[in-house]
């Protein structure tokens, strides 16, 4: 009976129990947080990104607690994140100083420092590996570390194009502190710092679909962007406390970065230059960093004076709908009782029908 | 009671930020004040705006009532009430007259509120013009220049198609002769209660990060036309529990043939009305 | 300097905030602050209560007073708020001088009228000055207020503040332990 929604307290308690039981009732061995962290690392990396908190242990915990519902895990991490105090702001990371794990460019055959394939699903044949069905212990693996690159610095590949001025310059034009989407309500037209933050914590599926729409035809130029460079590796994080007056390293994080080269802009008077899109994520999230770089480029359309025709170019469309914590909340709120409003609708539709049906009889 | 969280969950800096915004919202009745909404441990769309407003104003002396659809014991109302019990250790009540603070979704209690009470509405979409103009950049301009033709045209179109305005809930109002305001998805039955209410009315939209307010004794007018004046819902039936003919009724289907009963949506009102009639 | 603020920041500031909220909701009604705060005669206790409740690192404060440096020290030391010199950029102003001009403060924009100054005016007396009758939201019919020490042209300044609505400033008038609010919606009838 629909009135069952009235009856609250007991029902909630039972529901929470049932949910917990779902995980326990068949009596399988509890998964260790470490196992999730190491063996489901892509899930863990997605959750730290969209949860906006670089803590792989808590991410694994959230995945365990949410029983693998990643959107729920992201929500858990976000709700925890808001209660944390801020001690310091880091300086901007330098992605040229990186312990590289993977680095490729699709725009050049070879690059200084070399193309480094690293770990990737790209050339795995997508065949189910049935040997994993019965993997007792992970006790041996083939060490291929001797192939690790010796370089310590990997300047951005596409900066080589800057020597000829072929590529638009990225200029830091921040006047104040960067916009903070976790503290300030959104402002439009949005600034790039604002949208890069939204995209970094945006839903991967949403961004993937949007970027796909743009390169398939629902994008500003309908051309094919070129991957200037993709990097995955470890960078150091520095803070510069006022009382010290110099930088100190407080740790390091994994990042994925994508530099996309896009259609050139220019006219008879201004020599044409390639435009660019940029994507940066926590952890190993290459696909998402690529999607972000395409969305980033599209959001720059207005700045280039391009016609705004497609959803991906529309700041409000993209930025208001990219967050899956917001989106899942609002979509699922529809299952809350709405019977008071529905009664209003029933009341009206009966009245309207009566008026018309009686009118016809006359 | 140890909770492991600050009183009312939010940290003091966040409370101060929200408090400053609430004060500005009261100074500019009906204006949607942007605020740096925080993520709450409850889902967006489930009352996070109302919860943040309540958390910023609640004190240990407060007596809190939470309703959803007019009822104190609906699951989401219970869940929100339990949240505040947990993080504030405060008293709660079902009785409208006893509450100093009422958080609501979709209803205004039938019992008249007084000047020592505050009602906090949960707001899914603070922008009454959003369905007519999706862009915030544009709607903000429309409000700035009091340019509300869009809304009037929309209501007029409904009248010409159906013979009357077909908005039955979230029926737009004009606050203090200035801002068109979304009264939240309350049934239009409740709109007249907002006019000159003695209690302070606060509105919190978490996902959309807006706070707005209607001070006590403020004119709130439901939009209408001279030849099509605003009307509230009426029923031929009365409440099958307490017999009230004055309250908003919910329809309940009681058998497979579709036989229906009507009962008060305001459970506290229904209960006290029943006791009074005994 | 010694911290002189609330012993129990969480609950005292909540209590004071509710008092300010009520005062903003019922313009012209005089309220007494819940705690007496000693400030070495730099500020009224009511003003200090407002400071401890609403000021922090995210707020910009303008001060107009003979005792400006003392007040500045008091505010920065206790709340971390930023004292600034441009009155038209401030979130809050503290005024002890009799002459001031509302137009010099942040009046907000038509799109974001909330981005505007709240002016805290310390007056000698809240009840024995020239009587003004006000009306507007929060006032059932009309309300009489009689603060002293307002500029001579206050009435015309305030009329202009009403005229530019939704832009404008909001006032809090303080004296010793008491204060009342005058939001931009309150219109002076006489």
Coordinates of C-alpha atoms in Angstrom, one line a residue, chain A residues 1 3-9 11-12 75 78-83 181-186 188-189 201 302 314-317 320 323 325-348 350-352 355-356, chain B residues 5 9 11 34-46 68-69 71 73-76 78-79 82 105-107 124 134-137 162 164-166 168-169 185-187 207-210 231 233-235 248-252 260 262-265 267:
Chain A
X1 CA 0.0 0.0 0.0
X3 CA 0.8 4.7 2.6
X4 CA 3.6 2.4 3.6
X5 CA 5.9 5.4 3.2
X6 CA 4.3 6.7 6.4
X7 CA 5.8 4.4 9.0
X8 CA 9.3 5.6 8.9
X9 CA 11.6 4.7 11.7
X11 CA 11.3 0.6 8.0
X12 CA 14.5 2.6 7.7
X75 CA 29.2 10.3 -2.8
X78 CA 32.6 13.7 -1.1
X79 CA 30.5 13.8 2.1
X80 CA 33.6 12.9 4.1
X81 CA 35.8 15.4 2.2
X82 CA 33.6 18.4 3.2
X83 CA 34.3 17.8 6.9
X181 CA 34.0 25.1 -6.9
X182 CA 33.8 23.4 -3.6
X183 CA 33.4 26.8 -1.8
X184 CA 31.9 29.2 -4.2
X185 CA 28.6 29.0 -6.1
X186 CA 29.0 28.8 -9.9
X188 CA 28.6 32.4 -15.6
X189 CA 30.3 33.0 -18.0
X201 CA 35.4 15.8 -10.6
X302 CA 33.0 31.4 -27.0
X314 CA 27.4 25.5 -23.7
X315 CA 28.9 26.4 -20.3
X316 CA 25.7 26.0 -18.3
X317 CA 24.7 22.8 -20.0
X320 CA 25.6 22.2 -14.3
X323 CA 28.5 16.2 -11.4
X325 CA 26.7 13.4 -7.0
X326 CA 24.3 16.2 -7.9
X327 CA 22.8 14.4 -10.8
X328 CA 22.2 11.1 -9.0
X329 CA 20.6 12.9 -6.1
X330 CA 18.1 14.8 -8.1
X331 CA 17.2 12.0 -10.5
X332 CA 16.7 9.6 -7.6
X333 CA 14.7 12.2 -5.5
X334 CA 11.8 11.4 -7.8
X335 CA 11.2 8.2 -5.7
X336 CA 10.5 10.3 -2.6
X337 CA 6.8 10.7 -2.0
X338 CA 5.3 13.3 -4.1
X339 CA 1.7 12.4 -3.4
X340 CA 0.7 15.9 -2.2
X341 CA 1.5 17.4 -5.5
X342 CA 0.1 14.4 -7.4
X343 CA -3.1 14.9 -5.6
X344 CA -3.2 18.5 -6.8
X345 CA -2.8 17.2 -10.4
X346 CA -5.5 14.6 -9.9
X347 CA -7.8 17.2 -8.5
X348 CA -7.3 19.4 -11.5
X350 CA -10.8 15.5 -12.9
X351 CA -12.1 19.0 -12.7
X352 CA -11.0 19.9 -16.3
X355 CA -16.1 20.7 -17.3
X356 CA -15.4 19.5 -20.8
Chain B
X5 CA 31.1 15.9 14.4
X9 CA 27.5 18.9 11.5
X11 CA 32.0 23.7 10.7
X34 CA 23.9 32.3 -4.2
X35 CA 25.8 30.5 -1.4
X36 CA 28.8 28.2 -1.3
X37 CA 26.7 25.1 -0.6
X38 CA 28.5 22.1 0.9
X39 CA 28.1 18.4 0.2
X40 CA 26.0 16.9 2.9
X41 CA 25.9 13.3 4.0
X42 CA 22.4 13.1 2.5
X43 CA 21.7 13.0 -1.3
X44 CA 21.2 16.2 -3.3
X45 CA 17.5 16.6 -4.0
X46 CA 16.6 15.0 -0.7
X68 CA 7.5 15.6 4.3
X69 CA 4.1 15.7 2.5
X71 CA 3.5 14.1 7.7
X73 CA 6.5 10.0 10.0
X74 CA 7.3 9.7 6.3
X75 CA 10.7 8.1 5.7
X76 CA 12.6 11.1 4.6
X78 CA 12.2 10.7 9.9
X79 CA 15.7 10.4 8.4
X82 CA 17.3 11.6 13.1
X105 CA 9.1 19.5 2.1
X106 CA 6.0 20.1 0.0
X107 CA 3.6 21.5 2.7
X124 CA 14.5 21.4 -5.5
X134 CA 17.1 27.2 -19.0
X135 CA 20.1 29.6 -18.7
X136 CA 21.0 31.1 -15.3
X137 CA 22.8 34.0 -17.0
X162 CA -7.4 24.7 -20.6
X164 CA -7.5 28.0 -16.2
X165 CA -4.0 28.0 -15.0
X166 CA -3.0 24.4 -14.7
X168 CA -1.4 23.0 -9.1
X169 CA 1.9 23.1 -7.1
X185 CA 6.5 22.3 -4.6
X186 CA 3.8 23.1 -2.0
X187 CA 0.3 22.7 -3.4
X207 CA 22.1 21.4 -5.4
X208 CA 21.4 24.8 -7.0
X209 CA 23.2 26.6 -4.1
X210 CA 20.6 29.3 -3.4
X231 CA -8.1 29.8 -6.6
X233 CA -8.0 23.4 -4.4
X234 CA -11.3 22.2 -2.9
X235 CA -12.7 18.7 -2.3
X248 CA -5.5 19.6 2.2
X249 CA -6.5 16.0 1.5
X250 CA -4.5 13.0 0.3
X251 CA -6.2 10.4 -1.7
X252 CA -5.7 6.8 -0.7
X260 CA -10.7 5.7 -2.6
X262 CA -9.4 11.0 1.6
X263 CA -7.4 11.9 4.7
X264 CA -5.6 15.0 5.9
X265 CA -2.1 15.4 4.6
X267 CA -0.9 14.4 10.3

